[in-house]
Short mmCIF file of C-alpha atoms in Angstrom, two decimals:
data_model
loop_
_atom_site.label_atom_id
_atom_site.label_comp_id
_atom_site.label_asym_id
_atom_site.label_seq_id
_atom_site.Cartn_x
_atom_site.Cartn_y
_atom_site.Cartn_z
CA MET A 22 4.87 33.10 10.98
CA SER A 23 1.61 34.19 12.73
CA ARG A 24 0.89 33.94 16.43
CA GLU A 25 -2.27 32.14 17.52
CA LEU A 26 -3.80 31.85 20.96
CA LEU A 27 -6.48 29.09 21.31
CA GLN A 28 -8.50 29.69 24.41
CA ASN A 29 -10.69 27.18 26.36
CA VAL A 30 -9.75 24.24 24.14
CA ARG A 31 -9.71 20.60 25.25
CA VAL A 32 -6.14 19.53 25.02
CA LEU A 33 -5.38 15.81 24.65
CA ASP A 34 -1.75 14.76 24.95
CA PRO A 35 -1.19 11.00 25.05
CA VAL A 36 2.55 11.44 25.68
CA SER A 37 2.00 13.10 29.03
CA GLY A 38 -1.43 11.44 29.68
CA SER A 39 -3.09 14.81 29.88
CA ASP A 40 -6.72 15.61 29.07
CA ARG A 41 -7.65 19.10 30.21
CA ILE A 42 -9.14 22.46 29.28
CA ALA A 43 -6.42 25.01 28.63
CA ASP A 44 -5.15 27.94 26.53
CA ILE A 45 -2.32 27.29 24.12
CA LEU A 46 -0.05 29.79 22.44
CA ILE A 47 1.44 28.84 19.01
CA ALA A 48 4.14 31.03 17.33
CA GLU A 49 6.88 30.51 14.82
CA GLY A 50 5.93 26.98 14.32
CA ASP A 51 6.34 26.01 17.90
CA ILE A 52 4.16 25.54 21.00
CA LYS A 53 5.07 28.47 23.28
CA ALA A 54 2.80 27.80 26.27
CA VAL A 55 0.08 25.53 27.47
CA GLU A 56 -1.57 26.96 30.57
CA GLU A 57 -4.93 27.03 32.27
CA LYS A 58 -5.08 30.73 31.38
CA ILE A 59 -2.71 32.73 29.33
CA ALA A 60 -3.35 36.41 30.15
CA GLU A 61 -0.28 38.04 28.49
CA PHE A 62 0.57 37.65 24.86
CA PRO A 63 1.89 39.79 21.98
CA ALA A 64 -0.48 42.42 20.59
CA ASP A 65 -0.43 40.82 17.06
CA THR A 66 -1.68 37.42 18.28
CA GLU A 67 -4.84 36.01 16.70
CA VAL A 68 -7.10 35.00 19.59
CA ARG A 69 -9.74 32.38 19.12
CA ASP A 70 -12.31 30.92 21.53
CA CYS A 71 -12.19 27.12 21.05
CA ARG A 72 -14.85 25.95 23.49
CA GLY A 73 -16.19 22.57 22.53
CA LEU A 74 -13.20 21.85 20.20
CA ILE A 75 -10.42 19.32 20.73
CA LEU A 76 -6.73 19.92 20.17
CA GLY A 77 -4.34 17.03 19.96
CA PRO A 78 -1.12 15.85 18.23
CA GLY A 79 -1.53 15.05 14.57
CA LEU A 80 -2.50 11.45 13.75
CA THR A 81 -0.22 8.89 12.20
CA ASP A 82 -1.25 6.23 9.74
CA ILE A 83 1.03 3.13 9.68
CA TYR A 84 0.01 1.92 6.16
CA SER A 85 -2.25 2.98 3.30
CA HIS A 86 -2.27 2.56 -0.44
CA SER A 87 -1.52 5.20 -3.07
CA GLY A 88 -2.66 4.94 -6.66
CA GLU A 89 0.19 7.02 -7.91
CA PRO A 90 2.35 6.04 -9.65
CA GLY A 91 0.53 3.68 -11.94
CA PHE A 92 -3.18 3.95 -10.88
CA GLU A 93 -3.81 7.67 -10.80
CA ASP A 94 -7.48 7.16 -11.69
CA ARG A 95 -7.87 5.71 -8.16
CA GLU A 96 -5.77 8.19 -6.19
CA THR A 97 -2.90 10.63 -6.70
CA LEU A 98 -0.34 11.43 -4.10
CA GLU A 99 -1.74 14.93 -4.00
CA SER A 100 -5.32 13.81 -3.39
CA LEU A 101 -4.11 11.22 -0.89
CA MET A 102 -2.25 13.82 1.13
CA GLN A 103 -5.29 16.19 1.00
CA ALA A 104 -7.54 13.46 2.22
CA ALA A 105 -5.10 12.68 5.06
CA ALA A 106 -4.88 16.37 6.05
CA ALA A 107 -8.73 16.62 6.04
CA GLY A 108 -8.91 13.60 8.34
CA GLY A 109 -6.27 14.95 10.83
CA PHE A 110 -3.31 12.84 9.71
CA THR A 111 0.06 14.66 9.76
CA ARG A 112 2.09 11.49 9.02
CA VAL A 113 1.19 8.83 6.49
CA ALA A 114 3.30 5.71 5.42
CA ILE A 115 2.27 4.25 2.08
CA LEU A 116 2.75 0.65 1.04
CA PRO A 117 5.04 -0.20 -1.94
CA ASP A 118 2.41 -1.84 -4.16
CA THR A 119 2.43 0.99 -6.76
CA SER A 120 3.40 0.54 -10.40
CA PRO A 121 6.31 0.27 -10.60
CA PRO A 122 6.59 -0.98 -7.02
CA VAL A 123 9.07 0.43 -4.55
CA ASP A 124 11.27 -2.58 -4.65
CA ASN A 125 14.53 -1.02 -5.91
CA LEU A 126 16.32 2.32 -6.05
CA ALA A 127 14.73 3.27 -9.40
CA GLY A 128 11.24 2.68 -8.10
CA LEU A 129 12.08 4.69 -4.95
CA ALA A 130 13.48 7.55 -6.99
CA LEU A 131 10.37 7.71 -9.13
CA LEU A 132 8.21 7.94 -5.98
CA GLN A 133 10.42 10.60 -4.49
CA GLN A 134 10.16 12.67 -7.72
CA HIS A 135 6.34 12.50 -7.41
CA ILE A 136 6.57 13.60 -3.81
CA ARG A 137 8.67 16.70 -4.64
CA ASN A 138 5.80 17.90 -6.88
CA LEU A 139 3.30 17.95 -3.99
CA SER A 140 1.86 21.20 -2.69
CA PRO A 141 3.52 22.63 0.46
CA GLY A 142 1.89 22.27 3.89
CA LEU A 143 0.65 18.72 3.37
CA PRO A 144 1.27 15.80 5.86
CA ARG A 145 4.64 14.18 6.03
CA LEU A 146 4.77 11.24 3.61
CA TYR A 147 6.79 8.11 4.36
CA TYR A 148 7.13 4.96 2.29
CA TRP A 149 7.60 1.29 2.91
CA GLY A 150 10.13 -0.59 0.86
CA ALA A 151 9.02 -3.86 -0.61
CA LEU A 152 10.20 -7.07 1.02
CA THR A 153 10.18 -8.97 -2.20
CA ALA A 154 10.91 -8.24 -5.87
CA GLY A 155 7.82 -6.97 -7.63
CA VAL A 156 5.89 -7.47 -4.38
CA LYS A 157 5.37 -11.02 -5.66
CA GLY A 158 6.52 -12.93 -2.57
CA GLN A 159 9.08 -15.05 -4.42
CA GLN A 160 12.56 -13.48 -3.76
CA MET A 161 14.10 -10.73 -1.70
CA ALA A 162 14.03 -7.16 -2.99
CA GLU A 163 17.13 -5.02 -2.82
CA LEU A 164 16.73 -4.51 0.90
CA GLY A 165 20.26 -3.19 1.68
CA GLU A 166 20.01 -0.36 -0.96
CA LEU A 167 16.51 0.56 0.04
CA ALA A 168 17.47 0.67 3.73
CA SER A 169 20.05 3.35 2.97
CA CYS A 170 17.53 5.52 1.21
CA GLN A 171 14.94 6.65 3.79
CA VAL A 172 12.37 4.01 3.70
CA VAL A 173 10.47 3.75 6.91
CA GLY A 174 10.69 -0.03 6.90
CA PHE A 175 9.86 -3.10 4.78
CA ALA A 176 6.40 -4.50 3.98
CA ASP A 177 4.82 -6.05 0.92
CA GLY A 178 1.27 -5.44 2.19
CA LEU A 179 0.48 -8.90 0.85
CA PRO A 180 0.79 -12.33 2.49
CA LEU A 181 4.00 -14.25 2.13
CA SER A 182 3.35 -17.83 1.60
CA ASN A 183 6.88 -19.27 1.85
CA PRO A 184 8.06 -19.55 5.55
CA ALA A 185 11.64 -20.23 4.41
CA LEU A 186 11.67 -16.89 2.64
CA VAL A 187 10.18 -15.07 5.61
CA ARG A 188 12.89 -16.58 7.80
CA ARG A 189 15.62 -15.42 5.44
CA LEU A 190 14.07 -11.95 5.25
CA LEU A 191 14.01 -11.62 9.05
CA GLU A 192 17.61 -12.73 9.37
CA TYR A 193 18.75 -10.35 6.60
CA ILE A 194 16.83 -7.30 7.87
CA GLN A 195 17.78 -7.60 11.56
CA PRO A 196 21.16 -5.72 11.27
CA LEU A 197 19.57 -3.06 8.97
CA GLY A 198 17.58 -1.62 11.89
CA LYS A 199 14.35 -1.15 9.94
CA SER A 200 10.77 -1.93 10.77
CA VAL A 201 9.17 -5.09 9.20
CA ALA A 202 5.49 -5.40 8.76
CA LEU A 203 3.85 -8.72 7.89
CA TRP A 204 0.24 -9.60 7.09
CA PRO A 205 -0.64 -13.14 8.30
CA CYS A 206 -2.89 -14.81 5.81
CA ASP A 207 -2.80 -18.30 4.29
CA ARG A 208 -4.16 -17.88 0.79
CA THR A 209 -4.71 -21.59 0.45
CA LEU A 210 -7.04 -21.68 3.45
CA ALA A 211 -8.75 -18.41 2.41
CA GLY A 212 -9.41 -19.74 -1.09
CA LYS A 213 -11.99 -17.66 -2.94
CA GLY A 214 -13.73 -16.57 0.18
CA ALA A 215 -15.32 -13.19 0.38
CA ALA A 216 -16.64 -12.95 3.95
CA ARG A 217 -15.73 -14.27 7.43
CA GLU A 218 -16.93 -17.83 7.72
CA GLY A 219 -19.86 -18.28 10.03
CA ALA A 220 -23.67 -18.17 10.34
CA VAL A 221 -23.95 -14.80 8.53
CA SER A 222 -21.83 -15.82 5.50
CA VAL A 223 -23.83 -19.01 5.19
CA ARG A 224 -27.10 -17.11 5.27
CA LEU A 225 -25.88 -14.61 2.70
CA GLY A 226 -24.58 -17.34 0.39
CA LEU A 227 -21.08 -15.93 0.37
CA PRO A 228 -17.98 -18.22 0.32
CA GLY A 229 -16.41 -18.05 3.80
CA ILE A 230 -12.88 -17.34 4.87
CA PRO A 231 -12.06 -19.26 8.11
CA ALA A 232 -10.34 -17.54 11.00
CA SER A 233 -7.57 -20.16 10.62
CA ALA A 234 -6.52 -18.57 7.42
CA GLU A 235 -5.14 -15.74 9.60
CA THR A 236 -4.22 -17.61 12.76
CA SER A 237 -2.21 -20.42 11.17
CA ALA A 238 -0.09 -17.90 9.29
CA LEU A 239 0.29 -15.78 12.41
CA ALA A 240 1.49 -18.77 14.42
CA VAL A 241 4.18 -19.45 11.79
CA ILE A 242 5.32 -15.75 11.82
CA LEU A 243 5.52 -15.75 15.70
CA GLU A 244 7.66 -18.94 15.67
CA LEU A 245 10.01 -17.28 13.07
CA VAL A 246 10.23 -14.13 15.24
CA ALA A 247 11.07 -16.27 18.22
CA SER A 248 13.83 -17.92 16.21
CA ALA A 249 15.29 -14.88 14.49
CA GLY A 250 14.70 -12.22 17.22
CA THR A 251 13.89 -9.57 14.61
CA PRO A 252 11.08 -7.11 15.70
CA VAL A 253 8.03 -7.47 13.49
CA HIS A 254 4.79 -5.48 13.24
CA ILE A 255 1.68 -7.72 12.65
CA MET A 256 -0.69 -6.02 10.18
CA ARG A 257 -4.45 -6.33 9.87
CA VAL A 258 -5.25 -8.38 12.93
CA SER A 259 -8.92 -9.38 12.60
CA THR A 260 -9.79 -12.38 14.72
CA ALA A 261 -10.21 -13.21 18.45
CA ARG A 262 -7.88 -16.06 18.27
CA SER A 263 -5.16 -13.83 16.73
CA VAL A 264 -5.50 -11.52 19.78
CA GLU A 265 -4.84 -14.59 22.03
CA LEU A 266 -1.76 -15.53 20.08
CA ILE A 267 -0.31 -11.97 20.19
CA ARG A 268 -1.06 -11.61 23.94
CA ASP A 269 0.84 -14.84 24.55
CA ALA A 270 3.70 -13.77 22.26
CA LYS A 271 4.08 -10.44 24.18
CA ALA A 272 3.90 -12.25 27.44
CA ARG A 273 6.86 -14.44 26.36
CA GLY A 274 8.85 -11.31 25.45
CA LEU A 275 8.70 -11.60 21.69
CA PRO A 276 9.54 -8.26 19.90
CA VAL A 277 6.09 -7.86 18.16
CA THR A 278 3.67 -5.02 17.75
CA ALA A 279 0.25 -5.20 16.11
CA SER A 280 -2.44 -3.14 14.48
CA VAL A 281 -6.00 -3.45 13.49
CA THR A 282 -7.73 -1.48 10.76
CA TRP A 283 -10.32 1.05 11.83
CA MET A 284 -13.36 -0.56 10.11
CA HIS A 285 -12.82 -3.88 11.91
CA LEU A 286 -13.40 -2.06 15.23
CA LEU A 287 -16.64 -0.39 14.03
CA LEU A 288 -18.20 -3.17 11.97
CA ASN A 289 -18.60 -6.92 11.80
CA VAL A 290 -19.74 -9.29 9.12
CA GLY A 291 -23.38 -8.54 9.96
CA ALA A 292 -23.04 -5.13 8.27
CA ILE A 293 -22.88 -6.93 4.90
CA SER A 294 -26.47 -8.10 5.30
CA GLY A 295 -27.80 -4.59 5.83
CA ASN A 296 -29.59 -6.04 8.89
CA SER A 297 -28.77 -4.49 12.27
CA GLN A 298 -29.78 -7.79 13.96
CA ASP A 299 -26.97 -9.63 12.21
CA SER A 300 -24.47 -7.21 13.68
CA GLY A 301 -25.47 -7.92 17.25
CA GLY A 302 -26.18 -4.18 17.90
CA LYS A 303 -22.49 -3.35 17.53
CA ASN A 304 -22.55 -1.52 14.23
CA ALA A 305 -21.61 2.08 13.50
CA LEU A 306 -23.44 2.14 10.20
CA THR A 307 -26.72 4.06 10.39
CA ALA A 308 -27.86 2.65 7.10
CA SER A 309 -26.39 0.08 4.66
CA LEU A 310 -27.43 -1.64 1.52
CA PRO A 311 -27.05 -5.46 1.65
CA TYR A 312 -24.02 -6.79 -0.21
CA ASP A 313 -22.48 -3.28 -0.42
CA PRO A 314 -19.15 -3.99 -2.29
CA ASN A 315 -17.52 -1.25 -0.18
CA LEU A 316 -17.71 -3.64 2.75
CA ARG A 317 -15.64 -6.23 0.92
CA LEU A 318 -12.38 -5.94 2.74
CA GLU A 319 -9.19 -7.89 3.22
CA PRO A 320 -9.07 -9.37 5.75
CA PRO A 321 -12.86 -9.66 5.81
CA LEU A 322 -14.94 -8.10 8.59
CA GLY A 323 -14.99 -10.51 11.55
CA ASN A 324 -17.84 -11.92 13.52
CA LEU A 325 -19.23 -10.08 16.47
CA SER A 326 -16.97 -11.99 18.88
CA ASP A 327 -13.97 -10.92 16.86
CA GLN A 328 -15.00 -7.34 16.90
CA LEU A 329 -15.51 -7.22 20.66
CA ALA A 330 -12.11 -8.98 21.21
CA LEU A 331 -10.41 -6.46 18.94
CA ILE A 332 -11.85 -3.49 20.78
CA GLN A 333 -10.73 -4.94 24.09
CA ALA A 334 -7.30 -5.78 22.75
CA VAL A 335 -6.72 -2.20 21.67
CA LYS A 336 -7.82 -0.93 25.10
CA ASP A 337 -5.46 -3.43 26.83
CA GLY A 338 -2.50 -2.60 24.60
CA VAL A 339 -2.33 -6.13 23.10
CA ILE A 340 -2.98 -4.45 19.79
CA ASP A 341 -0.75 -1.33 19.73
CA ALA A 342 -2.33 0.86 17.10
CA ILE A 343 -5.22 1.55 14.69
CA ALA A 344 -4.29 1.64 11.02
CA ILE A 345 -6.36 3.16 8.24
CA ASP A 346 -5.30 1.00 5.31
CA HIS A 347 -6.83 3.52 2.94
CA ASN A 348 -7.38 1.60 -0.29
CA PRO A 349 -9.00 3.60 -3.12
CA HIS A 350 -10.87 2.04 -6.07
CA THR A 351 -12.81 3.58 -8.90
CA TYR A 352 -16.55 3.53 -9.19
CA GLU A 353 -16.34 1.10 -12.10
CA GLU A 354 -14.11 -1.33 -10.09
CA LYS A 355 -16.47 -1.43 -7.20
CA THR A 356 -19.77 -1.52 -9.00
CA VAL A 357 -19.73 -5.35 -9.40
CA ALA A 358 -21.08 -8.30 -7.39
CA PHE A 359 -19.83 -8.39 -3.80
CA ALA A 360 -17.56 -11.39 -4.19
CA ASP A 361 -16.04 -9.99 -7.48
CA SER A 362 -15.27 -6.59 -5.98
CA PRO A 363 -11.60 -5.74 -5.27
CA PRO A 364 -11.20 -5.58 -1.57
CA GLY A 365 -10.65 -2.20 0.19
CA ALA A 366 -12.22 0.99 1.17
CA ILE A 367 -11.04 4.65 1.74
CA GLY A 368 -10.76 5.89 5.24
CA LEU A 369 -8.40 8.75 5.91
CA GLU A 370 -11.10 11.38 6.03
CA LEU A 371 -13.65 9.21 7.88
CA ALA A 372 -11.76 7.29 10.58
CA LEU A 373 -11.47 9.95 13.23
CA PRO A 374 -15.16 11.15 13.32
CA LEU A 375 -16.58 7.63 13.03
CA LEU A 376 -14.27 6.17 15.72
CA TRP A 377 -14.98 9.14 17.99
CA HIS A 378 -18.74 8.64 17.72
CA GLY A 379 -18.52 4.80 17.52
CA LEU A 380 -16.11 4.25 20.38
CA VAL A 381 -15.63 7.39 22.54
CA GLU A 382 -19.17 8.62 22.76
CA THR A 383 -20.38 5.06 23.44
CA GLY A 384 -17.97 4.76 26.39
CA ASP A 385 -15.80 1.98 24.89
CA PHE A 386 -12.74 4.25 24.76
CA SER A 387 -11.76 7.41 26.59
CA ALA A 388 -10.84 10.35 24.37
CA LEU A 389 -7.20 9.92 25.45
CA GLU A 390 -7.20 6.24 24.63
CA LEU A 391 -8.49 6.81 21.14
CA TRP A 392 -5.96 9.58 20.47
CA ARG A 393 -3.13 7.44 21.75
CA VAL A 394 -3.79 4.56 19.29
CA LEU A 395 -4.25 6.92 16.37
CA SER A 396 -1.19 9.16 17.04
CA THR A 397 1.42 8.13 19.62
CA ARG A 398 1.50 4.39 19.27
CA PRO A 399 1.43 4.29 15.43
CA ALA A 400 4.44 6.66 15.45
CA VAL A 401 6.27 4.38 17.86
CA CYS A 402 5.52 1.33 15.65
CA LEU A 403 7.14 3.17 12.81
CA GLY A 404 10.27 3.86 15.02
CA GLN A 405 9.45 7.61 15.18
CA THR A 406 9.31 10.13 18.05
CA PRO A 407 5.59 10.91 18.52
CA ALA A 408 4.27 14.46 18.44
CA THR A 409 3.34 16.01 21.74
CA VAL A 410 1.45 19.05 23.06
CA ALA A 411 3.99 20.67 25.34
CA PRO A 412 5.89 23.97 25.52
CA GLY A 413 8.88 23.96 23.27
CA ALA A 414 7.64 21.17 20.96
CA SER A 415 7.09 21.73 17.29
CA ALA A 416 3.47 22.46 16.39
CA GLU A 417 2.28 19.18 14.87
CA LEU A 418 -1.40 19.57 15.88
CA ILE A 419 -4.91 19.20 14.68
CA LEU A 420 -8.07 21.00 15.92
CA PHE A 421 -11.22 18.71 15.85
CA ASP A 422 -14.82 19.69 16.15
CA PRO A 423 -16.70 16.53 17.16
CA GLN A 424 -20.10 18.08 16.41
CA MET A 425 -19.56 19.71 13.05
CA SER A 426 -21.91 18.03 10.51
CA TRP A 427 -21.00 17.13 6.98
CA THR A 428 -22.21 14.87 4.22
CA VAL A 429 -19.91 12.21 2.72
CA ASP A 430 -20.12 12.81 -1.03
CA GLY A 431 -17.99 13.68 -4.03
CA SER A 432 -18.04 17.38 -3.21
CA SER A 433 -16.81 16.99 0.37
CA LEU A 434 -14.29 14.19 -0.04
CA LYS A 435 -10.73 15.13 -0.91
CA SER A 436 -9.94 11.62 -1.96
CA ARG A 437 -10.28 10.96 -5.69
CA SER A 438 -12.19 7.76 -5.04
CA ALA A 439 -15.40 7.39 -2.96
CA ASN A 440 -15.48 3.65 -2.18
CA THR A 441 -16.96 3.78 1.35
CA PRO A 442 -20.11 2.32 2.93
CA TRP A 443 -20.82 5.74 4.40
CA LEU A 444 -21.19 7.49 1.02
CA GLY A 445 -24.16 9.76 1.05
CA GLN A 446 -24.50 9.73 4.81
CA GLN A 447 -24.31 12.69 7.17
CA LEU A 448 -21.59 12.50 9.78
CA ALA A 449 -20.66 14.54 12.79
CA GLY A 450 -17.01 15.40 13.40
CA LYS A 451 -14.56 17.37 11.27
CA VAL A 452 -10.90 18.49 11.56
CA VAL A 453 -11.09 22.29 11.19
CA GLN A 454 -7.34 23.13 11.29
CA SER A 455 -3.99 21.40 11.13
CA TRP A 456 -0.46 22.69 11.99
CA ILE A 457 2.44 20.93 10.33
CA TYR A 458 5.89 22.44 10.68
#
């Protein structure tokens, strides 16, 4: 393996809480030294001046969707992993809603077979086992067998409408020692809504989804966690009231963690109108067409008050991590009326640069705070040891240039799909190198 010396690089290490300019020596897949100045090194070392660049541990995505197997026209595992690598992710956990779903040993074996065919050097891929058979929310999947076969945890990635089933699931999973991720959403209350209920949705003529569709389901989940004592990760938090409920639950000592998806921190329902006034000035989109189907998300983008509450909750640690929830769809699937569009957008290649410029450069987050909720805390939520930038540690690192300019289009995206509201826009910020050993 080659030796590399990165000089004058800004090193972010959330594990130690360090943000400093330093030299770092990498050799044989390990970090050999991190010092203010490394003057002595082997003669065959490749030396690079990295002024203006940022080095940090690789990012971790708690949950995203893969098209393969079953929907390879949307995304293959190879293109998914290439997109993740391009975005700085060195660990990615995918949800079980493939075809067939990962709800039994046969489905898991098929996925593992696909993984073995991936190119070397790509991010580490993890997979959630389904909570219910067929990811249909009606009866338990083969949880015991899946738990013995390397699933990172259990999640359907869809709402579970039967509280009695959720209670049985939590009781059954507790001794298995695996993570459980639940998405709080009451489909009855959500109805056929397409946008967060409020003044903007009324003005746009879009059926609204009330915040109570999330908060009522969340309240039920938290009561069941209090009863069963099983640790649970709350997925896709999107409302200010949910933040209050989770803050209270943690204060009471309930074993819960939570995540918000990256677009809910950068955008609110006002982005759908294409009118910056509707967004209250808190909108990372430089341009947007009204009713862009790529802004049709699940859960829907919140109101401005929700967005501000979510940002503060991440800073405070009430929400533990930022998830990407990369959800590819084909051009044909998305080129329909807003309310008829399948919800979801890609994000693995876009999240870091857009969050950096939308939150760090605006002063909402420090650089270390952003890196922590994209790398260290997501790994902890998955029950993993987070990567660190320290002598003796394995080199699981990324090098990020926050000023490198690039255009979001089919030639630059590694993802097979391009369903993003930033399509055609020029962004600043690019991962220029990854180390994964």
